[in-house]
mmCIF file of C-alpha atoms in Angstrom:
data_model
loop_
_atom_site.group_PDB
_atom_site.id
_atom_site.type_symbol
_atom_site.label_atom_id
_atom_site.label_comp_id
_atom_site.label_asym_id
_atom_site.label_seq_id
_atom_site.Cartn_x
_atom_site.Cartn_y
_atom_site.Cartn_z
ATOM 1 C CA MET U 1 113.143 94.230 117.617
ATOM 2 C CA ASP U 2 110.805 91.166 115.625
ATOM 3 C CA PHE U 3 108.713 92.662 112.565
ATOM 4 C CA GLY U 4 107.132 89.517 112.596
ATOM 5 C CA ARG U 5 107.228 87.443 109.584
ATOM 6 C CA VAL U 6 104.748 88.718 107.197
ATOM 7 C CA LEU U 7 105.630 92.539 106.012
ATOM 8 C CA THR U 8 103.534 94.023 103.811
ATOM 9 C CA ALA U 9 104.980 96.330 100.883
ATOM 10 C CA MET U 10 101.833 98.800 101.164
ATOM 11 C CA VAL U 11 100.503 100.621 98.130
ATOM 12 C CA THR U 12 99.414 104.325 98.611
ATOM 13 C CA PRO U 13 95.955 104.917 97.616
ATOM 14 C CA PHE U 14 95.402 108.160 95.411
ATOM 15 C CA ASP U 15 92.335 109.494 94.315
ATOM 16 C CA ASP U 16 90.607 108.586 91.130
ATOM 17 C CA SER U 17 92.692 111.197 89.256
ATOM 18 C CA GLY U 18 95.801 110.094 90.849
ATOM 19 C CA GLU U 19 96.787 113.034 91.934
ATOM 20 C CA HIS U 20 96.145 113.209 95.448
ATOM 21 C CA ILE U 21 96.834 110.495 97.730
ATOM 22 C CA ASP U 22 93.016 109.446 99.570
ATOM 23 C CA TRP U 23 94.046 109.764 103.243
ATOM 24 C CA ASN U 24 90.109 108.149 104.012
ATOM 25 C CA ARG U 25 91.528 105.236 101.650
ATOM 26 C CA LEU U 26 94.426 105.032 103.336
ATOM 27 C CA GLU U 27 92.736 104.350 106.360
ATOM 28 C CA VAL U 28 90.398 101.917 104.727
ATOM 29 C CA LEU U 29 93.520 99.956 103.637
ATOM 30 C CA VAL U 30 95.751 100.184 107.085
ATOM 31 C CA GLU U 31 92.590 98.428 108.463
ATOM 32 C CA HIS U 32 92.216 95.787 105.730
ATOM 33 C CA LEU U 33 95.765 94.834 106.406
ATOM 34 C CA VAL U 34 96.019 94.500 110.017
ATOM 35 C CA ALA U 35 92.578 92.451 109.673
ATOM 36 C CA THR U 36 94.591 90.350 107.480
ATOM 37 C CA GLY U 37 97.691 88.864 108.632
ATOM 38 C CA THR U 38 100.295 92.276 108.259
ATOM 39 C CA GLU U 39 102.689 92.580 111.311
ATOM 40 C CA THR U 40 104.543 95.007 110.178
ATOM 41 C CA LEU U 41 103.225 97.929 107.288
ATOM 42 C CA VAL U 42 106.252 98.991 104.850
ATOM 43 C CA VAL U 43 105.320 102.692 103.470
ATOM 44 C CA ALA U 44 106.367 104.149 100.375
ATOM 45 C CA GLY U 45 109.258 101.246 99.214
ATOM 46 C CA THR U 46 108.395 100.839 95.504
ATOM 47 C CA THR U 47 105.219 98.776 95.711
ATOM 48 C CA GLY U 48 104.194 102.436 97.601
ATOM 49 C CA GLU U 49 104.965 104.120 93.758
ATOM 50 C CA SER U 50 107.898 105.742 95.917
ATOM 51 C CA PRO U 51 109.560 107.428 92.790
ATOM 52 C CA THR U 52 106.569 109.069 92.270
ATOM 53 C CA LEU U 53 105.862 110.258 95.252
ATOM 54 C CA ALA U 54 106.748 114.255 96.662
ATOM 55 C CA HIS U 55 109.271 114.477 99.477
ATOM 56 C CA GLU U 56 106.625 115.835 101.976
ATOM 57 C CA GLU U 57 103.563 113.856 101.081
ATOM 58 C CA LYS U 58 106.024 110.670 102.343
ATOM 59 C CA ILE U 59 106.223 112.108 105.811
ATOM 60 C CA GLU U 60 102.833 112.726 105.766
ATOM 61 C CA LEU U 61 102.387 108.923 104.570
ATOM 62 C CA PHE U 62 104.530 107.935 107.549
ATOM 63 C CA ARG U 63 103.003 109.945 110.209
ATOM 64 C CA ARG U 64 99.694 109.165 108.982
ATOM 65 C CA VAL U 65 100.109 105.208 108.869
ATOM 66 C CA VAL U 66 101.839 105.431 112.642
ATOM 67 C CA GLU U 67 98.824 106.585 114.006
ATOM 68 C CA LEU U 68 96.891 104.298 111.678
ATOM 69 C CA ALA U 69 98.909 101.526 113.539
ATOM 70 C CA LYS U 70 98.086 102.148 116.407
ATOM 71 C CA GLY U 71 100.322 99.480 117.959
ATOM 72 C CA ARG U 72 98.316 97.121 116.564
ATOM 73 C CA THR U 73 101.545 96.390 113.276
ATOM 74 C CA LYS U 74 104.746 97.541 113.231
ATOM 75 C CA VAL U 75 105.934 100.259 110.381
ATOM 76 C CA ILE U 76 108.718 100.303 108.605
ATOM 77 C CA ALA U 77 109.096 103.401 106.051
ATOM 78 C CA GLY U 78 111.045 103.191 102.812
ATOM 79 C CA THR U 79 113.898 105.912 103.056
ATOM 80 C CA GLY U 80 116.633 104.538 101.151
ATOM 81 C CA SER U 81 117.603 106.109 97.515
ATOM 82 C CA ASN U 82 120.752 106.766 95.006
ATOM 83 C CA ASN U 83 121.386 109.417 97.202
ATOM 84 C CA THR U 84 123.366 109.169 100.847
ATOM 85 C CA LYS U 85 122.607 112.795 102.028
ATOM 86 C CA ALA U 86 119.336 112.960 101.222
ATOM 87 C CA THR U 87 118.746 108.990 102.809
ATOM 88 C CA ILE U 88 119.701 110.145 105.786
ATOM 89 C CA ALA U 89 117.770 113.387 105.678
ATOM 90 C CA LEU U 90 114.609 111.340 104.513
ATOM 91 C CA SER U 91 115.485 109.085 107.407
ATOM 92 C CA LYS U 92 116.074 111.185 110.607
ATOM 93 C CA GLU U 93 112.704 112.522 109.218
ATOM 94 C CA ALA U 94 110.736 109.322 109.343
ATOM 95 C CA GLU U 95 112.780 108.886 112.664
ATOM 96 C CA GLU U 96 110.661 111.945 114.175
ATOM 97 C CA CYS U 97 107.387 111.033 112.785
ATOM 98 C CA GLY U 98 107.753 107.499 115.017
ATOM 99 C CA VAL U 99 108.570 105.103 112.319
ATOM 100 C CA ASP U 100 110.009 101.482 114.002
ATOM 101 C CA GLY U 101 112.620 100.671 111.057
ATOM 102 C CA LEU U 102 113.931 101.390 107.596
ATOM 103 C CA LEU U 103 114.280 99.978 104.447
ATOM 104 C CA LEU U 104 117.338 101.258 102.566
ATOM 105 C CA VAL U 105 117.149 99.746 99.040
ATOM 106 C CA ALA U 106 121.035 99.680 97.149
ATOM 107 C CA PRO U 107 121.533 102.695 95.048
ATOM 108 C CA TYR U 108 120.040 102.521 91.624
ATOM 109 C CA TYR U 109 121.501 103.799 88.522
ATOM 110 C CA ASN U 110 124.839 105.338 89.765
ATOM 111 C CA LYS U 111 125.729 101.706 90.406
ATOM 112 C CA PRO U 112 128.133 102.296 93.326
ATOM 113 C CA SER U 113 130.948 99.381 93.851
ATOM 114 C CA GLN U 114 130.839 97.398 97.148
ATOM 115 C CA GLU U 115 132.594 99.700 99.049
ATOM 116 C CA GLY U 116 130.406 102.680 97.938
ATOM 117 C CA LEU U 117 127.666 100.325 99.040
ATOM 118 C CA TYR U 118 129.666 99.431 102.502
ATOM 119 C CA GLN U 119 130.057 103.198 102.956
ATOM 120 C CA HIS U 120 126.701 104.409 101.818
ATOM 121 C CA PHE U 121 124.190 102.254 104.549
ATOM 122 C CA LYS U 122 127.139 101.866 107.307
ATOM 123 C CA THR U 123 126.490 106.489 106.945
ATOM 124 C CA VAL U 124 123.107 105.576 106.774
ATOM 125 C CA ALA U 125 122.245 103.776 109.625
ATOM 126 C CA GLU U 126 124.718 106.015 111.833
ATOM 127 C CA SER U 127 122.954 108.640 111.298
ATOM 128 C CA VAL U 128 119.924 107.169 112.794
ATOM 129 C CA GLY U 129 118.724 104.932 116.165
ATOM 130 C CA LEU U 130 116.402 102.528 114.811
ATOM 131 C CA PRO U 131 116.640 98.985 112.601
ATOM 132 C CA CYS U 132 117.761 99.117 109.259
ATOM 133 C CA ILE U 133 116.832 96.365 106.643
ATOM 134 C CA LEU U 134 118.845 96.326 103.572
ATOM 135 C CA TYR U 135 116.701 95.933 100.190
ATOM 136 C CA ASN U 136 118.520 94.157 97.528
ATOM 137 C CA ILE U 137 117.060 93.889 94.293
ATOM 138 C CA PRO U 138 119.218 93.584 91.211
ATOM 139 C CA GLY U 139 116.383 93.569 88.607
ATOM 140 C CA ARG U 140 115.357 96.952 89.757
ATOM 141 C CA THR U 141 118.575 98.493 90.593
ATOM 142 C CA SER U 142 121.649 97.107 88.150
ATOM 143 C CA ILE U 143 123.451 96.331 91.343
ATOM 144 C CA ASN U 144 123.863 93.145 93.599
ATOM 145 C CA ILE U 145 124.914 93.732 97.454
ATOM 146 C CA GLU U 146 127.667 91.008 97.308
ATOM 147 C CA ILE U 147 127.269 88.272 100.090
ATOM 148 C CA GLU U 148 130.769 89.713 101.651
ATOM 149 C CA THR U 149 129.276 93.201 101.840
ATOM 150 C CA GLN U 150 126.166 91.921 103.968
ATOM 151 C CA LEU U 151 128.126 90.318 106.342
ATOM 152 C CA LYS U 152 130.342 93.089 107.221
ATOM 153 C CA LEU U 153 127.242 95.097 107.137
ATOM 154 C CA ALA U 154 125.639 93.086 109.530
ATOM 155 C CA GLU U 155 128.513 93.846 112.333
ATOM 156 C CA ILE U 156 126.670 97.172 112.492
ATOM 157 C CA PRO U 157 124.113 96.758 115.518
ATOM 158 C CA ASN U 158 121.011 98.525 114.296
ATOM 159 C CA ILE U 159 121.810 96.626 110.422
ATOM 160 C CA ILE U 160 119.073 93.905 111.590
ATOM 161 C CA GLY U 161 118.783 92.103 107.945
ATOM 162 C CA SER U 162 118.043 91.871 104.485
ATOM 163 C CA LYS U 163 115.236 92.044 102.243
ATOM 164 C CA GLU U 164 116.413 89.452 99.199
ATOM 165 C CA SER U 165 114.856 89.227 95.623
ATOM 166 C CA SER U 166 118.707 88.560 94.141
ATOM 167 C CA THR U 167 118.489 84.178 94.210
ATOM 168 C CA ILE U 168 117.884 81.211 96.069
ATOM 169 C CA GLU U 169 121.897 80.420 95.547
ATOM 170 C CA GLN U 170 122.696 84.159 97.426
ATOM 171 C CA VAL U 171 120.600 83.685 100.420
ATOM 172 C CA SER U 172 121.648 80.061 101.249
ATOM 173 C CA ARG U 173 125.348 81.293 101.544
ATOM 174 C CA LEU U 174 124.546 84.471 103.103
ATOM 175 C CA LEU U 175 122.597 82.889 105.770
ATOM 176 C CA ALA U 176 125.501 80.010 105.900
ATOM 177 C CA GLN U 177 127.467 82.773 107.174
ATOM 178 C CA ALA U 178 125.550 85.322 108.695
ATOM 179 C CA PRO U 179 125.160 86.336 112.637
ATOM 180 C CA ARG U 180 122.145 84.443 113.987
ATOM 181 C CA ASP U 181 120.334 87.112 115.017
ATOM 182 C CA PHE U 182 120.539 88.486 111.108
ATOM 183 C CA VAL U 183 117.174 87.946 109.147
ATOM 184 C CA VAL U 184 116.139 87.539 105.886
ATOM 185 C CA TYR U 185 112.992 87.997 104.192
ATOM 186 C CA SER U 186 112.153 87.409 101.141
ATOM 187 C CA GLY U 187 111.324 89.975 98.648
ATOM 188 C CA ASP U 188 109.347 87.836 95.876
ATOM 189 C CA ASP U 189 106.343 85.993 97.001
ATOM 190 C CA LYS U 190 107.611 82.559 94.987
ATOM 191 C CA THR U 191 110.385 82.294 96.857
ATOM 192 C CA LEU U 192 109.131 82.385 100.218
ATOM 193 C CA LEU U 193 108.433 78.889 101.150
ATOM 194 C CA PRO U 194 112.183 77.773 99.463
ATOM 195 C CA LEU U 195 113.569 80.954 101.476
ATOM 196 C CA LEU U 196 112.044 79.590 104.588
ATOM 197 C CA ALA U 197 113.821 75.942 103.667
ATOM 198 C CA VAL U 198 117.188 77.762 103.375
ATOM 199 C CA GLY U 199 116.878 80.550 106.608
ATOM 200 C CA GLY U 200 114.985 82.776 105.534
ATOM 201 C CA HIS U 201 112.426 84.742 108.020
ATOM 202 C CA GLY U 202 109.878 85.349 106.459
ATOM 203 C CA VAL U 203 108.567 88.161 103.275
ATOM 204 C CA ILE U 204 107.971 91.609 102.611
ATOM 205 C CA SER U 205 105.399 90.536 100.696
ATOM 206 C CA VAL U 206 102.761 92.415 97.956
ATOM 207 C CA ALA U 207 100.434 89.184 97.394
ATOM 208 C CA SER U 208 99.515 89.791 101.450
ATOM 209 C CA HIS U 209 97.328 92.428 100.371
ATOM 210 C CA VAL U 210 95.215 89.950 99.224
ATOM 211 C CA VAL U 211 95.884 86.899 100.357
ATOM 212 C CA GLY U 212 97.677 87.824 103.520
ATOM 213 C CA GLN U 213 95.693 85.562 105.927
ATOM 214 C CA PRO U 214 96.537 81.939 103.667
ATOM 215 C CA ILE U 215 100.119 83.462 103.403
ATOM 216 C CA LYS U 216 100.649 83.549 107.046
ATOM 217 C CA GLU U 217 98.888 80.217 107.072
ATOM 218 C CA MET U 218 101.922 78.567 104.628
ATOM 219 C CA ILE U 219 104.486 80.346 107.459
ATOM 220 C CA ASP U 220 102.800 78.547 110.037
ATOM 221 C CA HIS U 221 102.524 75.431 108.914
ATOM 222 C CA PHE U 222 106.102 75.550 107.712
ATOM 223 C CA PHE U 223 107.367 76.762 111.637
ATOM 224 C CA ALA U 224 105.196 74.055 113.033
ATOM 225 C CA GLY U 225 106.504 71.336 110.847
ATOM 226 C CA ARG U 226 103.503 70.543 108.818
ATOM 227 C CA ILE U 227 105.576 70.720 105.192
ATOM 228 C CA HIS U 228 103.127 68.867 102.866
ATOM 229 C CA GLU U 229 100.690 71.547 104.009
ATOM 230 C CA ALA U 230 102.769 74.653 103.756
ATOM 231 C CA ILE U 231 103.588 73.385 100.055
ATOM 232 C CA GLY U 232 100.079 73.093 99.434
ATOM 233 C CA LEU U 233 99.462 76.209 100.023
ATOM 234 C CA HIS U 234 102.533 77.449 98.152
ATOM 235 C CA GLN U 235 101.367 75.748 95.379
ATOM 236 C CA ARG U 236 97.711 77.254 95.406
ATOM 237 C CA LEU U 237 99.025 80.469 95.914
ATOM 238 C CA LEU U 238 101.617 80.089 93.278
ATOM 239 C CA PRO U 239 99.436 81.599 90.733
ATOM 240 C CA ILE U 240 98.486 84.948 92.571
ATOM 241 C CA PHE U 241 101.868 85.187 93.379
ATOM 242 C CA GLU U 242 103.446 85.318 89.426
ATOM 243 C CA GLY U 243 99.653 86.501 88.181
ATOM 244 C CA LEU U 244 100.420 90.164 89.928
ATOM 245 C CA PHE U 245 103.593 90.558 88.530
ATOM 246 C CA LEU U 246 102.385 90.112 84.848
ATOM 247 C CA THR U 247 103.053 93.515 84.225
ATOM 248 C CA THR U 248 104.661 96.349 86.325
ATOM 249 C CA ASN U 249 103.993 96.270 90.284
ATOM 250 C CA PRO U 250 102.058 97.574 91.072
ATOM 251 C CA SER U 251 99.418 97.810 88.557
ATOM 252 C CA LEU U 252 97.776 94.552 89.294
ATOM 253 C CA VAL U 253 98.121 94.280 93.060
ATOM 254 C CA LYS U 254 96.283 97.842 92.816
ATOM 255 C CA GLU U 255 93.449 95.934 90.449
ATOM 256 C CA ALA U 256 92.998 93.406 92.530
ATOM 257 C CA LEU U 257 92.615 95.301 95.687
ATOM 258 C CA ASN U 258 89.968 97.654 93.993
ATOM 259 C CA HIS U 259 88.488 93.912 93.200
ATOM 260 C CA ILE U 260 87.943 93.264 95.886
ATOM 261 C CA GLY U 261 86.143 96.403 98.054
ATOM 262 C CA VAL U 262 89.827 98.263 99.092
ATOM 263 C CA PRO U 263 89.853 100.989 96.497
ATOM 264 C CA VAL U 264 93.014 102.387 96.422
ATOM 265 C CA GLY U 265 92.716 104.320 93.279
ATOM 266 C CA PRO U 266 95.177 104.058 89.988
ATOM 267 C CA VAL U 267 99.019 104.102 89.789
ATOM 268 C CA ARG U 268 100.978 107.022 88.598
ATOM 269 C CA LEU U 269 102.268 108.360 85.649
ATOM 270 C CA PRO U 270 104.663 106.633 84.602
ATOM 271 C CA LEU U 271 102.984 103.757 85.264
ATOM 272 C CA VAL U 272 99.429 103.177 83.825
ATOM 273 C CA ALA U 273 96.690 100.934 84.386
ATOM 274 C CA ALA U 274 97.223 97.172 83.698
ATOM 275 C CA GLU U 275 95.240 96.223 80.330
ATOM 276 C CA GLU U 276 91.745 94.762 80.225
ATOM 277 C CA PRO U 277 93.579 90.377 79.550
ATOM 278 C CA LEU U 278 95.397 91.019 82.480
ATOM 279 C CA LYS U 279 93.010 92.608 84.779
ATOM 280 C CA GLN U 280 90.340 89.915 83.839
ATOM 281 C CA LYS U 281 93.163 87.239 84.428
ATOM 282 C CA ILE U 282 93.931 88.670 88.372
ATOM 283 C CA HIS U 283 89.644 88.437 88.810
ATOM 284 C CA GLU U 284 90.009 84.936 88.121
ATOM 285 C CA LEU U 285 92.757 84.224 90.073
ATOM 286 C CA LEU U 286 91.013 86.746 93.284
ATOM 287 C CA ARG U 287 87.578 83.990 92.789
ATOM 288 C CA GLU U 288 89.596 80.866 94.405
ATOM 289 C CA TRP U 289 89.962 83.566 97.496
ATOM 290 C CA TYR U 290 86.826 86.000 96.990
ATOM 291 C CA PRO U 291 84.558 83.369 95.777
ATOM 292 C CA GLN U 292 81.855 85.991 95.605
ATOM 293 C CA LYS U 293 83.408 88.513 93.705
#
């Protein structure tokens, strides 16, 4: 299955108290993302504050986003955890909700061996009929899914690719050896263009919440051979790619969305709102793309 090149790691909209998911705001957000270049919605990932979402909230999110997308975009559910049994159970429930694929993060905190990682992902993938994308983000999980492990996992029919937040060097070596139909997505907006240059497929993006169309244009320029145009857009986008991560994600992308008139509410504890100077910095960076704001 082709999930496209611009996938958005969607925030979870809360009411002003942060206590409840705001379903009306969710509808507005989905419409905004569909209209600005998103081809697949990735629900309940880290950007969606999955650690603070209750199990029931995740299931309802999966169900509602599938309904709201109405086939205009695909939907990937973030179901990975550091508990294999729980990951399988959530993955099966997500499949019943009608999602199109699963995003499976490397088990965090318990730091399994490479064989443990292989058995974890293999067991989860074989429990469902959906395409699965590995999520390698050593900075958050303290474990790297090594190239050899990913190559073994690529032999499993429904493990179709990886979201990489490691290094360009690792991505380069992985793509040099992986099957041609194993796709690699950038997990960090600022590495998107370099990743495309070494054979990557696209991005699972945070910045696409607010600059989705320019990101799509940059990718289109690259694949059409308009490299200088792609580089120019990359350079213009880089400040906002970096600015959104001046504090822990998704505090600033939520601030950015609220600022441009797509209300998504606050973050949940233990995350807190960005400090005022960082909010002002994001407002300044947005002016290039939203001059009226």
